[in-house]
Coordinates of C-alpha atoms in Angstrom, one line a residue:
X1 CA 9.5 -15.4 5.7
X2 CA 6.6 -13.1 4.3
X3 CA 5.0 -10.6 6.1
X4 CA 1.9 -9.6 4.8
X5 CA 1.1 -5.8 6.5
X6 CA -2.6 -4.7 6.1
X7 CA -4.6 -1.7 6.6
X8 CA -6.2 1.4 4.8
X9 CA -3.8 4.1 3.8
X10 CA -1.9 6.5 6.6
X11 CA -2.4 3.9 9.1
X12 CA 1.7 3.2 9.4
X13 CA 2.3 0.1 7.2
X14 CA 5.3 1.7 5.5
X15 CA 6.8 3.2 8.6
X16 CA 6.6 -0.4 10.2
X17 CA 7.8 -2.1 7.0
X18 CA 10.3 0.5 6.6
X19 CA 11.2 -0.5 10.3
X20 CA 11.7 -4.4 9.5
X21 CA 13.8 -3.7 5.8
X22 CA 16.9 -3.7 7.9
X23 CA 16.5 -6.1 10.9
X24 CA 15.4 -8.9 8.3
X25 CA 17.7 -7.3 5.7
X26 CA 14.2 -8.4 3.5
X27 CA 13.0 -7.1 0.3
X28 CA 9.8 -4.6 0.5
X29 CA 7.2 -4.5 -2.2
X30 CA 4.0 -1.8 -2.3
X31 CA 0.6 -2.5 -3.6
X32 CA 1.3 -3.6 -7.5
X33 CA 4.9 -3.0 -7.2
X34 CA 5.0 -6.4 -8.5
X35 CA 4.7 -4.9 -11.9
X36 CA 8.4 -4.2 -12.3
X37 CA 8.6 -7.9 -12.2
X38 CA 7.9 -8.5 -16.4
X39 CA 6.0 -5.9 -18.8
X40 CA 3.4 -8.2 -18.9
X41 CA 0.9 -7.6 -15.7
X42 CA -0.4 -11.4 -15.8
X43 CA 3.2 -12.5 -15.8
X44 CA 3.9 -10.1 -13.5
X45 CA 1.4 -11.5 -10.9
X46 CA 2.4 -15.2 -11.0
X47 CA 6.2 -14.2 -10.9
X48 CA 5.3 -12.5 -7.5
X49 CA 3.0 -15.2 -6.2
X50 CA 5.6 -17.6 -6.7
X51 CA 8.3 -15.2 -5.4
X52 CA 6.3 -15.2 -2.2
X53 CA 5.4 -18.9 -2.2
X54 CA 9.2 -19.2 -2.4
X55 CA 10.2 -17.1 0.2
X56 CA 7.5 -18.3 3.1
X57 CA 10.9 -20.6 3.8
X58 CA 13.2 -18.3 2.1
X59 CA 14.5 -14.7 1.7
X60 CA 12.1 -12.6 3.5
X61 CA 9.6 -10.2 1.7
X62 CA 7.5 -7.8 3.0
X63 CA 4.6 -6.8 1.2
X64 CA 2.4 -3.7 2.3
X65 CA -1.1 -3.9 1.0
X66 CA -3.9 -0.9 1.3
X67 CA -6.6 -3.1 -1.0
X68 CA -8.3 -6.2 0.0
X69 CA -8.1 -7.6 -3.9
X70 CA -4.3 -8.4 -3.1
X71 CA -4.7 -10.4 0.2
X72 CA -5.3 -13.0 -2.1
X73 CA -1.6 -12.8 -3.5
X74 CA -0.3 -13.6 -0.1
X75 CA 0.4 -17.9 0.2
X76 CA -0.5 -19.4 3.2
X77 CA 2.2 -20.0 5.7
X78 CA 2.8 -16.0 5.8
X79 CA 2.8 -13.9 8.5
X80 CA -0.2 -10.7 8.3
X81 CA -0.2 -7.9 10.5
X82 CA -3.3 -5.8 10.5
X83 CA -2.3 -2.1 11.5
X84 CA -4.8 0.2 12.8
X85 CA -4.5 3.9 13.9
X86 CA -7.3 6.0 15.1
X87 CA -9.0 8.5 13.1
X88 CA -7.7 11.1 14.3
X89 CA -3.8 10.1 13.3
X90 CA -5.0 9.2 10.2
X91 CA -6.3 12.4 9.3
X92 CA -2.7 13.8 10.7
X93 CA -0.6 11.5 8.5
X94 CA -2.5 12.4 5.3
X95 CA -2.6 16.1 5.5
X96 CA 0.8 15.4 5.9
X97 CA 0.8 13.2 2.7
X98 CA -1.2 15.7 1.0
X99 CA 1.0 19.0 2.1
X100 CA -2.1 19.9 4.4
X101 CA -5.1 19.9 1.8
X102 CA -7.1 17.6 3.8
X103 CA -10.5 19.0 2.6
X104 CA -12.1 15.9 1.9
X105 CA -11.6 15.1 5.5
X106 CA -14.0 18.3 6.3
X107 CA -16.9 16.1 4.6
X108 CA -16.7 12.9 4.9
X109 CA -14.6 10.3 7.6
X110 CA -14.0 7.7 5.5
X111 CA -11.6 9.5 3.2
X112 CA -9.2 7.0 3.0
X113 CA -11.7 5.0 0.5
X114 CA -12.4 8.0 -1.2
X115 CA -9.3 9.3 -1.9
X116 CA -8.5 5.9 -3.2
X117 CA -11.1 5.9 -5.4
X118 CA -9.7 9.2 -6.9
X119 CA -6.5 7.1 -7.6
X120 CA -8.0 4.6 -9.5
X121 CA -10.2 6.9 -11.2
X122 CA -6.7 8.7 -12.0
X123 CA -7.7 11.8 -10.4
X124 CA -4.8 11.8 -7.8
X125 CA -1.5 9.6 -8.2
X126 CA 0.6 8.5 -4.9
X127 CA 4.3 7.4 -3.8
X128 CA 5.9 6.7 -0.7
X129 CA 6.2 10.5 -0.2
X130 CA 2.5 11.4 -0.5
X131 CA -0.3 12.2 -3.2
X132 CA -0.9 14.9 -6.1
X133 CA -3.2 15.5 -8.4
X134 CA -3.2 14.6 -12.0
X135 CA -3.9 17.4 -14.4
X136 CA -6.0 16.6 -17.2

């Protein structure tokens, strides 16, 4: 089986996912964690999408996605969740993530996208545990 969790950041995909590892005994992947996979990223890619293909009637995967570009890696037959939290807990679980600097917050709601955008831009890098800034 592949369950496909979906939401913006700090909205409790990983605490759910972290959740099901155990009951399904099933195999987690994150975002491009697929990249482990082969040091080639194309490679990479079609080694997970057939991973997952495989495992729709197979071992089970879970795979936690915060960016629409990889709903597109999940095969039909899989199970999506969509998790939602209100703003509110959001803002809670990233000042947690962020060791309570939750300025952006102060100016603007949607900070999820925006502090997403300072990943990809290489501004601020993320695990499991929470985010940091890069220094230059």
């Amino acid at each position: 089986m592949v369950i496909g969790i979906i939401d913006e950041s700090c909205t409790g995909k990983s605490t759910l996912a972290d959740k099901l590892k155990p009951l399904l005994g099933a195999e987690v992947y994150t975002g491009k964690d697929y990249l482990r996979l082969a040091k080639n990223e194309a490679i990479a890619k079609k080694l997970f999408q057939k991973k997952l293909k495989d495992a729709v009637s197979g071992p089970h995967i879970i795979y936690v996605i915060s960016e629409k570009e990889y709903l597109t890696l999940v095969p039909g037959g899989a199970l999506k969740v969509l998790v939602t939290a209100d703003l509110d807990a959001i803002k809670e679980r990233f000042a947690q993530r962020m060791r309570g600097n939750l300025i952006i917050a102060d100016f603007h709601d949607d900070f999820c996208t925006i502090r997403r955008d300072m990943v990809g831009e290489q501004l601020l890098d993320r695990d499991a545990k929470g985010y940091w800034r890069i220094m230059p």
